[in-house]
Coordinates of C-alpha atoms and ligand atoms in Angstrom, one line a residue:
M28 CA -152.7 7.9 -7.6
T29 CA -149.9 10.6 -6.8
T30 CA -146.9 9.5 -5.1
V31 CA -144.9 11.0 -2.4
R32 CA -142.1 11.3 -5.2
E33 CA -144.4 12.9 -7.7
V34 CA -145.8 15.5 -5.1
T35 CA -142.1 16.7 -3.9
Y36 CA -141.0 17.3 -7.0
Q37 CA -143.8 19.8 -7.7
V38 CA -143.2 21.2 -4.2
L39 CA -139.5 21.6 -5.3
R40 CA -140.9 23.2 -8.7
D41 CA -143.0 25.7 -7.0
L42 CA -140.8 26.8 -4.4
G43 CA -138.0 27.3 -7.5
M44 CA -135.4 24.7 -6.2
N45 CA -134.8 22.8 -9.6
L46 CA -131.3 22.3 -9.1
I47 CA -130.5 19.4 -6.6
F48 CA -127.0 19.4 -5.1
G49 CA -126.0 15.9 -4.0
N50 CA -123.9 12.8 -3.7
P51 CA -126.2 9.9 -4.1
G52 CA -126.3 6.4 -2.2
S53 CA -128.7 3.6 -2.3
T54 CA -131.1 5.3 0.3
E55 CA -131.7 8.2 -1.9
L56 CA -132.0 6.4 -5.2
P57 CA -136.0 5.8 -5.0
F58 CA -136.1 10.0 -4.9
L59 CA -133.5 10.3 -7.8
R60 CA -135.0 8.0 -10.5
D61 CA -136.6 9.6 -13.2
I62 CA -135.8 13.1 -12.5
P63 CA -138.2 15.5 -14.3
P64 CA -136.4 17.1 -17.2
D65 CA -137.0 20.3 -15.5
F66 CA -134.4 19.7 -12.8
Q67 CA -131.2 19.2 -12.8
Y68 CA -128.6 17.3 -10.5
V69 CA -125.2 18.8 -9.6
L70 CA -123.2 15.8 -8.4
A71 CA -120.3 16.4 -6.0
L72 CA -117.6 13.6 -5.1
H73 CA -118.2 14.4 -1.4
E74 CA -120.7 15.5 0.9
R75 CA -119.0 18.5 2.1
T76 CA -118.7 19.6 -1.5
A77 CA -122.2 19.1 -2.1
I78 CA -123.1 20.8 0.7
G79 CA -120.8 23.7 0.0
M80 CA -121.8 24.2 -3.7
A81 CA -125.5 24.8 -2.5
L82 CA -124.1 27.2 0.0
G83 CA -122.6 29.2 -2.8
F84 CA -125.6 28.9 -5.0
A85 CA -128.0 30.2 -2.0
M86 CA -125.8 32.9 -1.2
G87 CA -125.3 34.1 -4.7
R88 CA -129.2 34.0 -5.3
G89 CA -130.6 34.9 -2.0
K90 CA -132.8 32.2 -2.3
A91 CA -133.1 28.7 -0.7
A92 CA -130.9 25.8 -2.5
F93 CA -131.8 21.8 -2.2
V94 CA -129.3 19.4 -1.2
N95 CA -129.9 15.6 -1.4
V96 CA -126.9 13.7 0.5
H97 CA -126.2 10.3 1.8
S98 CA -127.6 8.8 4.8
V99 CA -125.6 9.8 8.0
A100 CA -122.2 10.5 5.9
S101 CA -124.6 14.0 5.3
V102 CA -123.2 15.0 8.9
G103 CA -120.2 13.1 9.0
N104 CA -118.6 14.3 5.7
G105 CA -121.2 17.3 5.4
L106 CA -121.2 18.8 9.0
S107 CA -118.9 21.8 8.3
G108 CA -120.6 22.7 5.0
L109 CA -123.8 22.8 7.3
I110 CA -121.9 25.0 9.9
D111 CA -120.8 27.2 7.3
A112 CA -124.7 27.7 6.1
F113 CA -125.8 28.2 9.6
Y114 CA -122.8 31.0 10.5
C115 CA -123.3 32.7 6.8
H116 CA -127.1 32.4 7.3
A117 CA -127.5 30.9 4.0
P118 CA -130.8 29.2 3.3
L119 CA -130.3 25.4 2.5
V120 CA -132.8 22.8 2.5
V121 CA -130.8 19.4 3.0
T122 CA -132.5 16.1 2.7
T123 CA -130.7 13.0 3.1
G124 CA -131.8 9.3 3.0
Q125 CA -132.9 6.9 5.9
Q126 CA -133.4 2.9 5.9
D127 CA -136.7 1.7 5.2
R128 CA -139.1 2.4 8.0
R129 CA -139.9 -1.2 8.0
Q130 CA -136.5 -2.5 9.5
V131 CA -135.0 0.9 11.1
L132 CA -135.8 -0.5 14.7
A133 CA -133.4 -3.8 13.8
E134 CA -130.5 -1.3 13.0
P135 CA -129.8 -2.1 9.8
F136 CA -126.8 -1.1 7.5
L137 CA -126.6 2.5 6.7
V138 CA -129.3 3.5 9.4
S139 CA -128.8 7.0 10.2
R140 CA -128.8 8.9 13.3
A141 CA -128.4 12.5 11.6
V142 CA -131.1 14.4 12.8
E143 CA -129.8 14.0 16.7
T144 CA -126.2 14.6 15.5
V145 CA -127.0 17.7 13.2
K146 CA -129.4 19.8 15.5
P147 CA -127.0 22.3 16.8
Y148 CA -126.2 23.7 13.4
V149 CA -129.9 23.7 12.1
K150 CA -132.9 25.7 12.3
W151 CA -134.8 22.4 12.5
A152 CA -133.9 18.8 12.1
Y153 CA -136.8 16.5 11.4
E154 CA -137.7 12.8 10.0
P155 CA -141.0 12.9 8.9
L156 CA -143.4 10.7 11.0
R157 CA -145.8 9.5 8.2
A158 CA -144.5 9.2 4.4
E159 CA -147.2 11.2 3.3
D160 CA -146.1 14.1 5.2
V161 CA -142.6 14.2 3.0
P162 CA -143.6 17.0 0.6
A163 CA -145.2 19.3 3.8
V164 CA -141.9 19.0 5.8
I165 CA -140.2 20.1 2.9
A166 CA -142.2 22.9 2.2
R167 CA -142.0 24.0 5.9
G168 CA -138.4 23.4 5.8
Y169 CA -138.1 26.0 3.2
Y170 CA -140.2 28.7 4.6
L171 CA -138.4 28.3 7.8
A172 CA -134.8 28.3 5.9
M173 CA -136.0 31.8 4.6
Q174 CA -137.1 33.2 7.4
P175 CA -134.4 35.8 9.0
P176 CA -131.8 34.7 10.1
M177 CA -131.6 32.6 7.0
G178 CA -129.8 29.3 7.3
P179 CA -129.7 25.3 6.7
V180 CA -132.7 23.0 7.4
F181 CA -132.4 19.2 7.8
I182 CA -134.8 16.6 6.8
S183 CA -133.9 12.6 6.8
I184 CA -136.3 10.9 4.4
P185 CA -136.8 6.9 5.1
M186 CA -136.2 5.6 1.7
D187 CA -139.7 3.7 1.5
D188 CA -141.6 6.8 1.8
W189 CA -141.2 7.6 -2.2
T190 CA -143.8 5.3 -3.4
R191 CA -146.4 6.1 -1.0
E192 CA -149.5 7.8 -2.2
C193 CA -149.6 11.4 -1.0
Q194 CA -152.0 14.1 -1.7
S195 CA -151.1 17.2 -3.9
L196 CA -149.7 20.4 -2.1
T197 CA -150.3 24.1 -2.6
V198 CA -147.1 25.9 -1.6
R199 CA -147.9 29.0 0.3
E200 CA -146.5 32.7 0.6
V201 CA -144.6 33.5 4.0
S202 CA -143.1 36.8 4.4
Q203 CA -139.7 37.1 5.0
V204 CA -139.4 41.0 6.4
I205 CA -139.3 41.8 9.9
E206 CA -139.4 45.4 10.4
P207 CA -137.3 46.9 13.4
D208 CA -139.3 48.7 16.3
S209 CA -139.3 52.2 14.9
A210 CA -139.3 53.5 19.0
A211 CA -136.1 51.8 19.3
L212 CA -134.8 52.9 15.8
D213 CA -135.7 56.6 17.4
E214 CA -133.3 56.4 19.9
V215 CA -130.4 55.9 17.5
V216 CA -131.7 58.6 15.6
R217 CA -131.8 60.8 18.7
A218 CA -128.1 59.9 19.5
L219 CA -126.9 60.3 15.8
N220 CA -128.5 63.8 15.6
A221 CA -126.3 64.5 19.0
S222 CA -123.2 62.9 18.0
R223 CA -120.0 65.1 17.0
K224 CA -118.5 62.2 15.4
A225 CA -120.3 59.1 14.3
A226 CA -119.2 55.8 12.6
L227 CA -121.2 52.9 11.0
V228 CA -119.7 49.6 10.9
V229 CA -121.4 47.2 8.3
G230 CA -121.6 43.6 8.3
A231 CA -122.6 40.6 6.2
Q232 CA -126.3 40.8 6.8
V233 CA -126.7 43.8 5.0
E234 CA -126.5 42.0 2.0
E235 CA -128.8 39.3 3.4
D236 CA -131.3 41.8 3.6
H237 CA -130.5 43.4 0.3
G238 CA -129.4 46.6 2.2
W239 CA -126.5 47.6 0.3
E240 CA -127.9 50.8 -1.4
E241 CA -129.7 51.7 1.6
T242 CA -126.9 51.7 4.1
L243 CA -124.6 53.6 1.0
A244 CA -127.5 56.0 1.2
L245 CA -127.5 56.0 5.0
A246 CA -123.8 56.6 5.2
E247 CA -123.6 59.3 2.5
H248 CA -126.6 61.5 4.3
L249 CA -124.6 61.1 7.8
N250 CA -121.4 61.7 6.2
A251 CA -120.1 58.8 8.4
D252 CA -117.0 56.8 8.7
V253 CA -117.7 53.3 7.6
Y254 CA -115.8 49.9 8.6
Q255 CA -116.3 46.7 7.7
Q256 CA -116.8 44.1 10.4
P257 CA -113.9 41.9 11.6
I258 CA -113.1 39.1 9.6
P259 CA -115.8 40.0 7.2
S260 CA -117.7 36.7 5.5
R261 CA -118.8 39.4 2.9
W262 CA -118.1 42.9 2.0
T263 CA -121.0 45.3 2.2
F264 CA -119.3 48.7 1.3
P265 CA -117.8 50.0 -2.0
R266 CA -114.2 49.5 -1.0
R267 CA -113.4 52.9 -2.9
H268 CA -115.7 55.1 -1.6
R269 CA -114.6 57.9 0.3
L270 CA -116.1 57.2 3.7
F271 CA -114.8 53.6 3.7
R272 CA -112.1 53.0 6.6
G273 CA -111.5 49.6 6.2
G274 CA -111.8 46.7 8.3
L275 CA -112.2 46.3 12.0
L276 CA -109.6 44.0 13.9
P277 CA -110.8 41.0 15.2
A278 CA -109.6 41.3 19.1
Q279 CA -111.4 43.5 21.8
Q280 CA -108.8 46.2 22.8
P281 CA -107.2 46.5 19.3
L282 CA -110.9 47.2 18.1
A283 CA -112.1 49.3 20.5
D284 CA -108.9 51.5 20.0
Q285 CA -109.8 51.8 16.5
L286 CA -113.1 53.0 17.5
A287 CA -112.1 55.3 20.1
G288 CA -112.7 58.6 18.0
Y289 CA -116.3 58.1 17.6
D290 CA -119.2 59.1 20.3
T291 CA -121.7 57.1 18.5
V292 CA -121.2 53.6 16.7
V293 CA -124.2 52.1 14.7
L294 CA -123.2 48.6 13.8
L295 CA -125.5 46.9 10.9
G296 CA -125.8 43.8 10.5
A297 CA -123.0 41.9 12.4
P298 CA -122.4 40.2 16.0
V299 CA -120.7 42.6 18.3
F300 CA -118.2 41.9 17.9
L301 CA -116.4 38.8 16.1
Y302 CA -113.1 38.2 17.8
Y303 CA -110.2 35.8 17.0
A304 CA -107.5 36.3 19.6
Y305 CA -107.8 37.1 23.2
V306 CA -107.0 40.3 23.8
P307 CA -109.0 41.5 26.6
G308 CA -110.0 44.9 26.9
H309 CA -113.3 47.3 26.4
T310 CA -115.9 46.1 23.8
I311 CA -116.3 49.8 22.9
K312 CA -114.7 53.0 24.7
P313 CA -116.6 53.6 27.5
G314 CA -118.9 56.6 27.1
T315 CA -119.4 55.8 23.4
K316 CA -123.0 55.0 22.3
L317 CA -123.2 51.6 20.6
F318 CA -126.1 50.3 18.7
Q319 CA -126.6 47.0 16.9
I320 CA -128.9 46.5 14.7
T321 CA -129.3 42.7 13.5
N322 CA -131.5 40.3 11.7
S323 CA -130.2 37.7 14.4
P324 CA -131.8 37.4 17.8
Q325 CA -129.0 35.4 18.6
D326 CA -126.1 37.9 17.8
A327 CA -128.5 40.9 19.4
A328 CA -128.7 38.6 22.9
A329 CA -124.9 37.3 22.9
A330 CA -123.7 41.2 22.3
L331 CA -121.3 42.1 25.1
A332 CA -122.2 46.0 25.1
G333 CA -124.8 48.5 23.8
T334 CA -128.4 48.4 22.6
S335 CA -129.5 46.1 20.0
I336 CA -132.6 46.2 17.7
V337 CA -133.6 43.3 15.7
G338 CA -134.7 43.5 12.3
N339 CA -134.5 43.9 8.5
L340 CA -131.4 45.9 7.6
A341 CA -132.7 47.6 4.6
A342 CA -135.8 48.4 6.1
A343 CA -133.4 49.9 9.4
A344 CA -131.4 52.0 7.2
R345 CA -133.8 53.6 5.7
Y346 CA -135.6 54.4 8.7
L347 CA -132.7 56.0 10.2
R348 CA -132.0 57.9 6.8
L349 CA -135.2 59.3 6.8
H350 CA -135.6 60.9 10.3
A351 CA -131.8 61.5 11.4
E352 CA -130.7 65.1 10.1
P353 CA -128.2 65.0 7.2
R354 CA -124.6 66.0 7.8
E355 CA -122.6 68.5 5.9
Q356 CA -120.8 66.7 3.0
V357 CA -117.2 67.5 3.2
Y358 CA -115.8 66.6 -0.1
V359 CA -113.1 63.9 0.2
Q360 CA -111.8 62.0 -2.6
D361 CA -112.6 58.5 -3.3
R362 CA -109.6 56.1 -1.3
K363 CA -106.5 56.1 -3.5
D364 CA -105.7 52.8 -5.0
P365 CA -102.8 51.2 -2.5
S366 CA -99.6 51.4 -3.8
S367 CA -98.0 48.7 -6.4
P368 CA -96.0 46.1 -4.5
D369 CA -92.7 45.2 -6.0
P370 CA -92.5 42.5 -8.2
G371 CA -89.9 40.6 -6.3
Y372 CA -88.9 36.8 -6.1
P373 CA -90.9 34.8 -4.7
I374 CA -94.0 36.4 -5.9
T375 CA -95.9 37.7 -3.1
A376 CA -99.4 37.7 -2.2
A377 CA -99.6 41.8 -2.2
Y378 CA -98.4 41.5 -5.8
L379 CA -100.3 39.0 -6.7
F380 CA -103.6 40.6 -5.8
S381 CA -102.3 43.6 -7.0
V382 CA -102.0 42.1 -10.6
L383 CA -105.2 40.6 -10.2
N384 CA -106.9 43.7 -9.4
K385 CA -105.7 45.2 -12.6
V386 CA -106.8 42.3 -14.9
M387 CA -110.3 41.1 -13.2
P388 CA -113.4 42.3 -14.4
R389 CA -114.9 45.4 -12.1
N390 CA -118.0 42.9 -11.4
A391 CA -115.7 39.8 -10.5
V392 CA -117.0 37.9 -7.5
I393 CA -114.3 36.5 -5.1
A394 CA -114.6 33.3 -3.0
E395 CA -111.6 33.6 -0.7
E396 CA -109.8 31.1 1.6
C397 CA -106.4 32.1 1.8
P398 CA -105.9 32.5 5.5
S399 CA -102.3 34.5 5.9
S400 CA -103.1 36.4 2.7
K401 CA -106.3 38.1 3.6
G402 CA -104.9 41.5 4.5
D403 CA -103.0 41.8 1.3
L404 CA -106.5 40.5 -0.7
D405 CA -108.1 43.0 1.3
R406 CA -105.7 46.0 0.6
H407 CA -105.1 45.3 -3.1
L408 CA -109.0 43.7 -4.4
L409 CA -111.2 46.9 -4.7
L410 CA -114.5 46.2 -6.1
D411 CA -117.3 48.3 -5.5
E412 CA -120.5 46.1 -6.4
P413 CA -122.9 44.2 -3.9
G414 CA -122.1 40.2 -4.0
S415 CA -118.4 40.7 -4.8
F416 CA -117.0 38.7 -1.9
Y417 CA -117.4 35.8 0.1
S418 CA -115.6 34.1 2.8
V419 CA -115.5 31.3 5.3
P420 CA -117.3 32.6 8.4
N421 CA -116.3 30.5 11.0
G422 CA -112.5 29.2 10.5
I423 CA -113.5 26.0 9.3
L424 CA -111.7 25.4 6.0
G425 CA -113.2 23.8 3.0
F426 CA -115.5 26.7 2.2
G427 CA -113.7 28.1 -0.5
L428 CA -113.9 25.9 -3.8
P429 CA -117.6 24.3 -3.1
S430 CA -118.8 28.0 -2.5
A431 CA -116.9 29.6 -5.6
V432 CA -118.8 26.6 -7.9
G433 CA -122.2 27.5 -6.4
L434 CA -121.4 31.1 -6.9
Q435 CA -120.9 30.9 -10.4
L436 CA -123.5 28.6 -11.1
A437 CA -126.0 31.5 -9.3
H438 CA -124.0 34.1 -11.7
P439 CA -123.3 32.7 -15.0
H440 CA -122.8 36.7 -16.1
R441 CA -120.0 37.2 -13.7
R442 CA -116.6 35.8 -13.3
V443 CA -115.8 33.8 -9.8
I444 CA -112.2 34.1 -8.6
C445 CA -111.4 31.8 -5.7
P446 CA -108.1 32.9 -4.1
V447 CA -107.0 29.4 -2.1
G448 CA -104.4 28.5 0.0
D449 CA -102.2 25.2 -1.0
G450 CA -103.4 24.0 2.4
S451 CA -107.0 25.2 2.2
I452 CA -107.7 23.9 -1.3
Q453 CA -107.0 20.4 0.0
Y454 CA -110.4 20.3 2.5
S455 CA -112.5 20.2 -0.4
I456 CA -110.6 19.6 -3.7
Q457 CA -113.2 17.7 -5.3
A458 CA -115.2 20.7 -6.2
L459 CA -112.7 21.0 -8.9
W460 CA -114.1 18.2 -10.7
S461 CA -117.8 19.8 -10.6
A462 CA -116.8 22.7 -11.8
V463 CA -115.4 21.4 -14.8
Q464 CA -118.3 18.9 -15.3
Y465 CA -121.1 21.8 -14.8
R466 CA -118.8 24.4 -16.8
A467 CA -118.6 26.7 -14.0
P468 CA -115.7 28.9 -15.2
V469 CA -114.3 29.8 -12.0
I470 CA -110.4 30.9 -11.8
F471 CA -108.7 28.7 -8.9
I472 CA -105.7 31.1 -7.7
V473 CA -103.9 28.6 -5.5
L474 CA -101.3 30.5 -3.2
R475 CA -98.6 27.8 -2.9
N476 CA -96.4 28.5 -0.3
G477 CA -95.9 25.1 0.7
D478 CA -96.6 25.4 4.5
Y479 CA -99.3 26.3 7.1
T480 CA -98.7 29.9 7.3
A481 CA -101.4 31.1 9.0
L482 CA -100.7 28.6 11.9
K483 CA -96.8 29.8 11.9
S484 CA -97.9 33.3 12.1
F485 CA -100.1 32.3 15.2
C486 CA -97.1 30.8 16.8
D487 CA -95.2 34.2 16.5
F488 CA -98.0 35.9 17.5
T489 CA -98.8 34.2 20.8
Q490 CA -95.3 32.9 21.7
V491 CA -96.1 29.4 21.2
G492 CA -92.9 29.1 19.1
R493 CA -91.7 27.2 15.9
N494 CA -91.2 23.6 17.6
V495 CA -94.5 22.2 16.4
P496 CA -95.5 19.4 14.1
G497 CA -97.5 19.3 10.9
M498 CA -96.5 22.6 9.7
E499 CA -95.0 21.9 6.1
L500 CA -97.0 20.9 3.0
P501 CA -94.0 19.5 0.6
G502 CA -94.4 17.9 -2.4
I503 CA -97.8 18.7 -3.7
D504 CA -98.4 19.6 -7.3
M505 CA -101.5 21.2 -7.6
V506 CA -101.5 21.4 -11.3
K507 CA -101.5 17.8 -11.8
I508 CA -104.4 17.3 -9.1
A509 CA -106.4 19.9 -11.4
Q510 CA -105.4 18.1 -14.6
G511 CA -106.4 15.1 -13.1
Y512 CA -110.0 16.2 -12.7
G513 CA -109.8 17.5 -16.3
M514 CA -109.1 20.8 -15.5
A515 CA -106.7 23.1 -17.5
A516 CA -103.8 24.0 -14.9
K517 CA -100.8 26.6 -15.0
E518 CA -98.0 26.7 -12.5
V519 CA -96.7 30.7 -12.0
D520 CA -93.2 30.9 -10.5
Q521 CA -92.0 34.3 -12.1
P522 CA -93.3 37.7 -11.3
G523 CA -93.1 38.6 -15.4
E524 CA -95.3 35.6 -15.9
L525 CA -98.5 36.5 -13.7
E526 CA -100.2 39.0 -15.9
S527 CA -100.4 37.0 -19.2
V528 CA -101.2 34.0 -17.4
L529 CA -104.1 35.7 -15.6
R530 CA -105.3 37.5 -18.8
E531 CA -105.4 34.1 -20.5
A532 CA -107.7 32.7 -17.9
F533 CA -109.9 35.4 -18.1
A534 CA -110.2 35.4 -21.9
S535 CA -111.2 31.4 -21.5
R536 CA -114.5 30.6 -20.7
E537 CA -113.5 27.6 -18.9
P538 CA -112.7 26.9 -15.5
R539 CA -109.0 27.4 -14.5
L540 CA -106.4 26.3 -11.7
I541 CA -103.4 29.1 -11.5
S542 CA -101.1 27.5 -9.1
V543 CA -98.7 30.7 -7.9
N544 CA -95.4 29.8 -5.7
I545 CA -95.4 32.5 -3.3
A546 CA -93.5 33.9 -0.5
K547 CA -93.5 32.3 2.8
G548 CA -95.0 34.5 5.7
G549 CA -95.3 34.6 9.5
Q550 CA -95.4 37.0 12.4
M551 CA -98.9 39.0 11.9
C552 CA -102.4 37.3 12.8
M553 CA -105.3 38.9 11.3
G554 CA -103.5 42.2 10.8
M555 CA -102.2 42.1 14.2
D556 CA -98.8 42.5 15.6
Q557 CA -97.3 42.3 18.7
S558 CA -98.1 45.6 19.4
V559 CA -101.7 44.5 20.5
H560 CA -100.3 42.6 23.5
P561 CA -101.6 39.2 22.4
P562 CA -102.3 36.3 24.8
N563 CA -98.7 34.3 25.6
Y564 CA -99.2 30.6 25.1
G565 CA -95.5 30.0 25.2
Ligands
LIG623 C1 -110.7 22.1 8.4 C2 -109.9 22.8 9.5 N1 -108.7 22.1 9.6 C3 -107.8 22.9 10.1 C4 -107.9 24.3 10.2 C5 -106.6 24.6 11.0 N2 -106.2 25.9 9.9 C6 -106.3 27.2 10.2 S1 -105.3 28.0 9.2 C7 -104.6 26.9 8.5 C8 -103.4 26.9 7.2 C9 -104.4 26.6 5.8 O1 -103.1 26.4 5.1 P1 -103.1 27.2 3.6 O2 -104.6 27.3 3.0 O3 -102.0 27.1 2.8 O4 -102.6 28.8 4.3 P2 -101.8 29.5 4.6 O5 -101.8 29.4 6.1 O6 -100.2 29.2 4.1 O7 -101.8 31.2 4.0 C10 -105.2 25.6 8.8 C11 -104.5 24.2 8.9 C12 -109.0 24.9 10.2 N3 -108.9 26.1 10.2 N4 -110.0 24.1 9.5

């Protein structure tokens, strides 16, 4: 007799999900007992951290990751991780325990209504009607999670299901590439051929669809300026490339102003557009032709302007390159490195990132969560390889640490660096422990400014004023916290110490935390100042 448990492990094996990111409780133990030797359990000390590490692992590999977390705590503690996966288009199969079917009706201790709770943020939430359906439900969840746009699925499994009898299951091939409509792309080709000056805007979906090379080739073929989507959750164009013009601002009018010089704009793999502060204006200057190519029907439906085409980004970029006329290559030098900021005291974020840029390997991977220093990071870290940058996709803090650990497990031959605010790090701090235990040699760089600078900036930007509680973070010793989790850690206070401490961290093959005392900021909001006419909430 084969059991649900045995067949499930075979299905997980056949689908390549041999790593289980989790935090166990009594309702998960019947699944986790006698875990087969070709599986590894990656323990997180909190559900948010478990889902967050799986998220990083899934994004790093471009393949679904498997999670097993506890009962309704999976949603209570883990929901922000699921929301991140939803907006990152990260394929996750998240499983969670349910009480014994035979007493669920009586509302026992640990009964879970997770399936109902989680629905808006997953592609599918399900509790199998029959125990013997569990392996097939997991396989179905995997196929769906991997369909574009990829994303999380959620499965609740009663704890008595694992010992039930069950037939074996053969996993299937389910294709994942959806070609965009060529007739619709021909319209883009005509617009590009007729344009005086075209721009490409690149978004995170370019990487989801393995479209980096094709997008680069298209940009060079068109000799078009290239912008990164606002508040990018991934960088999808070489930062030093001669055609790269930087990021777009996350507000309507300033963004439309940035693109005002172009008569045709083709947005590859992002929403139209991701805004933060409300600065009303045009989505795009009237008269400019805007095309969005996206792997997300949601993004296509939600776009405020332009023509939307749904399909695979790599296929779309290839089609456009093969059909649009080439434009003359005007030789422009690669972008110059930004000037070196002064090593003043206290250390500025700009100086920190300029030193980091000098000492880090060129194939480093950044998992970023430093809200008020995003702009400095963006200016000074110049990485040109695919898969170099990941950031919080929706503004919920807690993404940085666990995703860094997951990315490091996915990329044993690249070094992951996690620049993180001293506020942000607290939302998933337990990931430090997992990094130590699973020997993920992430370098965590804490930007310790002792406050919520990003919120103070927003107060200044929107004239809320500074008389707001809850903005200061005194008395946190990050070095001691890291050491308490078993991690080597150092504080840097003087600019002169920074380079040697960073070099020492890169020379080591262990995870490290470097807590850098940096200057407090304010005023600017996501690269915007008062000149954009922000809303007044004062
Ligand atoms: C889970 C969550 N709680 C609260 C916030 C609001 N928030 C946005 S930025 C920020 C400050 C983060 O502080 P820190 O990491 O120190 O970065 P800094 O602003 O100093 O650059 C806070 C609390 C949020 N985005 N997500």
